[in-house]
Structure formats: structure tokens, C-alpha cells
Amino acid sequence: MEEGTLKSPSNPGGTVGRGSAVDYGEADPFQWDTREDCQVRQILDRVADKWSLLVIALLDRRRLRFTELRREIDGISQRMLTVTLRQLERDGLVKRTVHPVVPPRVEYELTPLGGTLHHTIQTLVSWTEEHQNEIAAARADYDARATAEEAAEETGGR
């Protein structure tokens, strides 16, 4: 099967591609194009990044200085936080304010657009919390099956 094609649930032997005759109704599984130049993909890559998610969550309803953000986000490097904040600012999700004092004080806050994204992220977090036990059980089942299959392969299927 070619990379980037999907097996059709109604046609397990065939594949589904952009030119296929399968009717998806309102749901277009290709709306998030995998091409590098796709705007939707670029935006999703940005907002779904773990550091971006954490920054957006922390900036909900409050302004924070760079050092406060860095202290709150475990494991993020200074460079990664700088890059993340610049990208979020470029996308109009975060506002950067430089106060004219010595040394300069810089604060970050969500823009109204960033606030709407926070609401969406909170919905995703709530879904995750609600279903975490089901996901943990599915992972345990999968891991047990994978371990059993590996053991069977090592013994030659005996």
C-alpha cells in the first residue's frame, strides 16, 4: 500500500485516497492535509505541541513573566520557551508586553483568539480525564497481547 493511503472500512482490500469515490458526508478525513505547506496542518502542529498547550493553559486569565512560565513548565529549556512564545505571538495567540524599566520586564498573556483556543484545550483535557481509565486498560491489553506475540515469535510459534 502506498504511504499516505488508508484502508477503507467498507473495502478492506482497497485503499482510500483523495480521488476515491467514497462519500464521507460532512467529515472529510483529508481536511488536515499532510503536505508541509498546508496551513491547517501548520496551525495544528503549533497548537497541539506539548509546550504550546502548557503555555496556553498557564496564561489563561493571567499574565506571566518569562521566568514565571519557565518555573511552572517542568523540563522546558529557555530556548524552547523562547521559540514557543515567539511562535504563539506570531500566530496571534499570545501578546508580549515589554515594560520600559531597567532591567526590562516582559509579560505574556493570551489574546482573545488564544482564549478561545484555551477553551478548546480544556475540553480535550476534560475528555482525557474522563477516559483515562479506559485508555489505561486498552494500553494494558495491547501490551499484554504484544508481549504474548513476541514470546510466541521467539519460541517459533510453539
PDB file of C-alpha atoms in Angstrom:
ATOM      1  CA  MET A   1       0.000   0.000   0.000  1.00  0.00           C
ATOM      2  CA  GLU A   2       1.311   3.474  -0.811  1.00  0.00           C
ATOM      3  CA  GLU A   3       2.301   5.759   2.011  1.00  0.00           C
ATOM      4  CA  GLY A   4      -0.497   8.190   2.837  1.00  0.00           C
ATOM      5  CA  THR A   5      -3.351   5.893   1.835  1.00  0.00           C
ATOM      6  CA  LEU A   6      -5.961   4.479   4.132  1.00  0.00           C
ATOM      7  CA  LYS A   7      -7.753   1.158   4.106  1.00  0.00           C
ATOM      8  CA  SER A   8     -11.430   1.659   3.568  1.00  0.00           C
ATOM      9  CA  PRO A   9     -13.646   0.118   6.294  1.00  0.00           C
ATOM     10  CA  SER A  10     -16.129  -0.932   3.612  1.00  0.00           C
ATOM     11  CA  ASN A  11     -13.418  -2.219   1.297  1.00  0.00           C
ATOM     12  CA  PRO A  12     -10.644  -3.793   3.409  1.00  0.00           C
ATOM     13  CA  GLY A  13      -8.697  -4.902   0.376  1.00  0.00           C
ATOM     14  CA  GLY A  14      -8.702  -1.494  -1.273  1.00  0.00           C
ATOM     15  CA  THR A  15      -7.386   1.869  -0.341  1.00  0.00           C
ATOM     16  CA  VAL A  16      -8.925   5.266   0.014  1.00  0.00           C
ATOM     17  CA  GLY A  17      -7.289   8.338  -1.453  1.00  0.00           C
ATOM     18  CA  ARG A  18      -8.230  11.879  -2.460  1.00  0.00           C
ATOM     19  CA  GLY A  19      -9.704  10.745  -5.747  1.00  0.00           C
ATOM     20  CA  SER A  20     -11.708   7.846  -4.336  1.00  0.00           C
ATOM     21  CA  ALA A  21     -15.466   7.614  -4.753  1.00  0.00           C
ATOM     22  CA  VAL A  22     -16.117   7.065  -1.028  1.00  0.00           C
ATOM     23  CA  ASP A  23     -18.672   9.554   0.348  1.00  0.00           C
ATOM     24  CA  TYR A  24     -17.689  10.863   3.788  1.00  0.00           C
ATOM     25  CA  GLY A  25     -20.562  13.338   4.031  1.00  0.00           C
ATOM     26  CA  GLU A  26     -19.584  16.310   6.158  1.00  0.00           C
ATOM     27  CA  ALA A  27     -16.466  14.655   7.633  1.00  0.00           C
ATOM     28  CA  ASP A  28     -13.523  14.988   5.267  1.00  0.00           C
ATOM     29  CA  PRO A  29     -10.642  12.903   6.612  1.00  0.00           C
ATOM     30  CA  PHE A  30      -8.310  14.756   4.257  1.00  0.00           C
ATOM     31  CA  GLN A  31      -9.065  18.220   5.624  1.00  0.00           C
ATOM     32  CA  TRP A  32      -5.770  18.045   7.520  1.00  0.00           C
ATOM     33  CA  ASP A  33      -3.534  17.644   4.532  1.00  0.00           C
ATOM     34  CA  THR A  34      -0.175  16.038   5.214  1.00  0.00           C
ATOM     35  CA  ARG A  35       1.709  18.397   2.909  1.00  0.00           C
ATOM     36  CA  GLU A  36       4.223  20.656   4.631  1.00  0.00           C
ATOM     37  CA  ASP A  37       2.687  23.780   3.060  1.00  0.00           C
ATOM     38  CA  CYS A  38      -0.843  23.098   4.337  1.00  0.00           C
ATOM     39  CA  GLN A  39      -1.946  25.971   6.601  1.00  0.00           C
ATOM     40  CA  VAL A  40      -4.291  23.778   8.655  1.00  0.00           C
ATOM     41  CA  ARG A  41      -1.502  21.297   9.334  1.00  0.00           C
ATOM     42  CA  GLN A  42       0.908  24.061  10.317  1.00  0.00           C
ATOM     43  CA  ILE A  43      -1.581  25.549  12.761  1.00  0.00           C
ATOM     44  CA  LEU A  44      -2.463  22.160  14.246  1.00  0.00           C
ATOM     45  CA  ASP A  45       1.229  21.311  14.614  1.00  0.00           C
ATOM     46  CA  ARG A  46       1.713  24.560  16.531  1.00  0.00           C
ATOM     47  CA  VAL A  47      -1.259  24.444  18.856  1.00  0.00           C
ATOM     48  CA  ALA A  48      -1.020  20.709  19.526  1.00  0.00           C
ATOM     49  CA  ASP A  49       2.637  20.939  20.567  1.00  0.00           C
ATOM     50  CA  LYS A  50       3.048  19.987  24.230  1.00  0.00           C
ATOM     51  CA  TRP A  51       4.883  23.199  25.127  1.00  0.00           C
ATOM     52  CA  SER A  52       2.285  25.377  23.391  1.00  0.00           C
ATOM     53  CA  LEU A  53      -0.518  23.593  25.219  1.00  0.00           C
ATOM     54  CA  LEU A  54       1.171  24.194  28.572  1.00  0.00           C
ATOM     55  CA  VAL A  55       1.892  27.859  27.847  1.00  0.00           C
ATOM     56  CA  ILE A  56      -1.698  28.468  26.749  1.00  0.00           C
ATOM     57  CA  ALA A  57      -3.042  26.712  29.837  1.00  0.00           C
ATOM     58  CA  LEU A  58      -0.808  28.731  32.163  1.00  0.00           C
ATOM     59  CA  LEU A  59      -1.692  32.056  30.558  1.00  0.00           C
ATOM     60  CA  ASP A  60      -5.421  31.532  30.988  1.00  0.00           C
ATOM     61  CA  ARG A  61      -6.786  34.529  32.916  1.00  0.00           C
ATOM     62  CA  ARG A  62      -3.369  35.850  33.965  1.00  0.00           C
ATOM     63  CA  ARG A  63      -0.212  37.476  32.702  1.00  0.00           C
ATOM     64  CA  LEU A  64       3.098  35.828  33.440  1.00  0.00           C
ATOM     65  CA  ARG A  65       6.705  36.831  33.063  1.00  0.00           C
ATOM     66  CA  PHE A  66       9.120  34.623  31.155  1.00  0.00           C
ATOM     67  CA  THR A  67      10.801  33.403  34.349  1.00  0.00           C
ATOM     68  CA  GLU A  68       7.432  32.522  35.887  1.00  0.00           C
ATOM     69  CA  LEU A  69       6.487  30.496  32.821  1.00  0.00           C
ATOM     70  CA  ARG A  70       9.835  28.708  32.831  1.00  0.00           C
ATOM     71  CA  ARG A  71       9.498  27.886  36.524  1.00  0.00           C
ATOM     72  CA  GLU A  72       5.980  26.490  36.000  1.00  0.00           C
ATOM     73  CA  ILE A  73       6.796  24.323  32.957  1.00  0.00           C
ATOM     74  CA  ASP A  74       8.864  21.386  34.111  1.00  0.00           C
ATOM     75  CA  GLY A  75      11.508  20.311  31.618  1.00  0.00           C
ATOM     76  CA  ILE A  76      11.330  23.195  29.156  1.00  0.00           C
ATOM     77  CA  SER A  77      14.604  24.849  28.197  1.00  0.00           C
ATOM     78  CA  GLN A  78      14.996  28.601  27.975  1.00  0.00           C
ATOM     79  CA  ARG A  79      15.458  28.339  24.217  1.00  0.00           C
ATOM     80  CA  MET A  80      12.367  26.148  23.717  1.00  0.00           C
ATOM     81  CA  LEU A  81      10.221  28.504  25.786  1.00  0.00           C
ATOM     82  CA  THR A  82      11.513  31.469  23.765  1.00  0.00           C
ATOM     83  CA  VAL A  83      10.750  29.709  20.464  1.00  0.00           C
ATOM     84  CA  THR A  84       7.306  28.601  21.657  1.00  0.00           C
ATOM     85  CA  LEU A  85       6.354  32.083  22.849  1.00  0.00           C
ATOM     86  CA  ARG A  86       7.560  33.685  19.607  1.00  0.00           C
ATOM     87  CA  GLN A  87       5.536  31.230  17.526  1.00  0.00           C
ATOM     88  CA  LEU A  88       2.406  31.732  19.612  1.00  0.00           C
ATOM     89  CA  GLU A  89       2.867  35.500  19.368  1.00  0.00           C
ATOM     90  CA  ARG A  90       3.332  35.266  15.591  1.00  0.00           C
ATOM     91  CA  ASP A  91       0.088  33.275  15.323  1.00  0.00           C
ATOM     92  CA  GLY A  92      -1.790  35.913  17.325  1.00  0.00           C
ATOM     93  CA  LEU A  93      -2.427  33.658  20.309  1.00  0.00           C
ATOM     94  CA  VAL A  94      -0.124  35.348  22.825  1.00  0.00           C
ATOM     95  CA  LYS A  95       0.572  39.042  23.414  1.00  0.00           C
ATOM     96  CA  ARG A  96       4.037  40.133  24.567  1.00  0.00           C
ATOM     97  CA  THR A  97       4.323  43.366  26.540  1.00  0.00           C
ATOM     98  CA  VAL A  98       7.705  44.964  27.256  1.00  0.00           C
ATOM     99  CA  HIS A  99       7.683  47.431  30.154  1.00  0.00           C
ATOM    100  CA  PRO A 100      10.255  50.255  29.828  1.00  0.00           C
ATOM    101  CA  VAL A 101      12.141  49.659  33.041  1.00  0.00           C
ATOM    102  CA  VAL A 102      15.700  48.567  33.790  1.00  0.00           C
ATOM    103  CA  PRO A 103      16.058  45.660  33.557  1.00  0.00           C
ATOM    104  CA  PRO A 104      13.235  45.279  31.027  1.00  0.00           C
ATOM    105  CA  ARG A 105      10.165  43.462  32.333  1.00  0.00           C
ATOM    106  CA  VAL A 106       8.384  41.320  29.748  1.00  0.00           C
ATOM    107  CA  GLU A 107       4.957  39.816  30.327  1.00  0.00           C
ATOM    108  CA  TYR A 108       2.916  37.401  28.261  1.00  0.00           C
ATOM    109  CA  GLU A 109      -0.838  36.964  28.120  1.00  0.00           C
ATOM    110  CA  LEU A 110      -3.373  35.256  25.904  1.00  0.00           C
ATOM    111  CA  THR A 111      -5.034  37.297  23.203  1.00  0.00           C
ATOM    112  CA  PRO A 112      -8.813  36.938  22.773  1.00  0.00           C
ATOM    113  CA  LEU A 113      -8.043  34.417  19.999  1.00  0.00           C
ATOM    114  CA  GLY A 114      -5.754  32.495  22.361  1.00  0.00           C
ATOM    115  CA  GLY A 115      -8.535  32.489  24.939  1.00  0.00           C
ATOM    116  CA  THR A 116     -10.863  30.714  22.518  1.00  0.00           C
ATOM    117  CA  LEU A 117      -8.181  28.097  21.964  1.00  0.00           C
ATOM    118  CA  HIS A 118      -7.804  27.606  25.708  1.00  0.00           C
ATOM    119  CA  HIS A 119     -11.484  26.692  25.912  1.00  0.00           C
ATOM    120  CA  THR A 120     -10.945  24.033  23.226  1.00  0.00           C
ATOM    121  CA  ILE A 121      -7.875  22.681  25.005  1.00  0.00           C
ATOM    122  CA  GLN A 122      -9.802  22.496  28.277  1.00  0.00           C
ATOM    123  CA  THR A 123     -12.455  20.390  26.533  1.00  0.00           C
ATOM    124  CA  LEU A 124      -9.751  17.997  25.334  1.00  0.00           C
ATOM    125  CA  VAL A 125      -8.234  17.803  28.832  1.00  0.00           C
ATOM    126  CA  SER A 126     -11.666  17.065  30.311  1.00  0.00           C
ATOM    127  CA  TRP A 127     -12.203  14.274  27.769  1.00  0.00           C
ATOM    128  CA  THR A 128      -8.795  12.836  28.650  1.00  0.00           C
ATOM    129  CA  GLU A 129      -9.538  12.903  32.373  1.00  0.00           C
ATOM    130  CA  GLU A 130     -12.926  11.282  31.807  1.00  0.00           C
ATOM    131  CA  HIS A 131     -11.494   8.441  29.702  1.00  0.00           C
ATOM    132  CA  GLN A 132      -8.054   7.913  31.217  1.00  0.00           C
ATOM    133  CA  ASN A 133      -9.009   4.635  32.916  1.00  0.00           C
ATOM    134  CA  GLU A 134     -10.399   3.202  29.661  1.00  0.00           C
ATOM    135  CA  ILE A 135      -7.240   4.230  27.837  1.00  0.00           C
ATOM    136  CA  ALA A 136      -5.034   2.715  30.555  1.00  0.00           C
ATOM    137  CA  ALA A 137      -6.971  -0.567  30.291  1.00  0.00           C
ATOM    138  CA  ALA A 138      -6.662  -0.582  26.491  1.00  0.00           C
ATOM    139  CA  ARG A 139      -2.920   0.039  26.762  1.00  0.00           C
ATOM    140  CA  ALA A 140      -2.524  -2.792  29.272  1.00  0.00           C
ATOM    141  CA  ASP A 141      -4.478  -5.162  26.993  1.00  0.00           C
ATOM    142  CA  TYR A 142      -2.417  -4.148  23.977  1.00  0.00           C
ATOM    143  CA  ASP A 143       0.879  -4.512  25.858  1.00  0.00           C
ATOM    144  CA  ALA A 144      -0.136  -7.965  27.128  1.00  0.00           C
ATOM    145  CA  ARG A 145      -1.042  -9.106  23.608  1.00  0.00           C
ATOM    146  CA  ALA A 146       2.172  -7.667  22.148  1.00  0.00           C
ATOM    147  CA  THR A 147       4.246  -9.407  24.820  1.00  0.00           C
ATOM    148  CA  ALA A 148       2.473 -12.716  24.163  1.00  0.00           C
ATOM    149  CA  GLU A 149       3.010 -12.335  20.407  1.00  0.00           C
ATOM    150  CA  GLU A 150       6.708 -11.542  20.895  1.00  0.00           C
ATOM    151  CA  ALA A 151       7.103 -14.587  23.143  1.00  0.00           C
ATOM    152  CA  ALA A 152       5.364 -16.782  20.546  1.00  0.00           C
ATOM    153  CA  GLU A 153       7.667 -15.485  17.792  1.00  0.00           C
ATOM    154  CA  GLU A 154      10.775 -16.160  19.898  1.00  0.00           C
ATOM    155  CA  THR A 155       9.732 -19.761  20.520  1.00  0.00           C
ATOM    156  CA  GLY A 156       8.845 -20.282  16.887  1.00  0.00           C
ATOM    157  CA  GLY A 157       5.095 -20.167  17.467  1.00  0.00           C
ATOM    158  CA  ARG A 158       5.107 -23.164  19.794  1.00  0.00           C
TER     159      ARG A 158
END
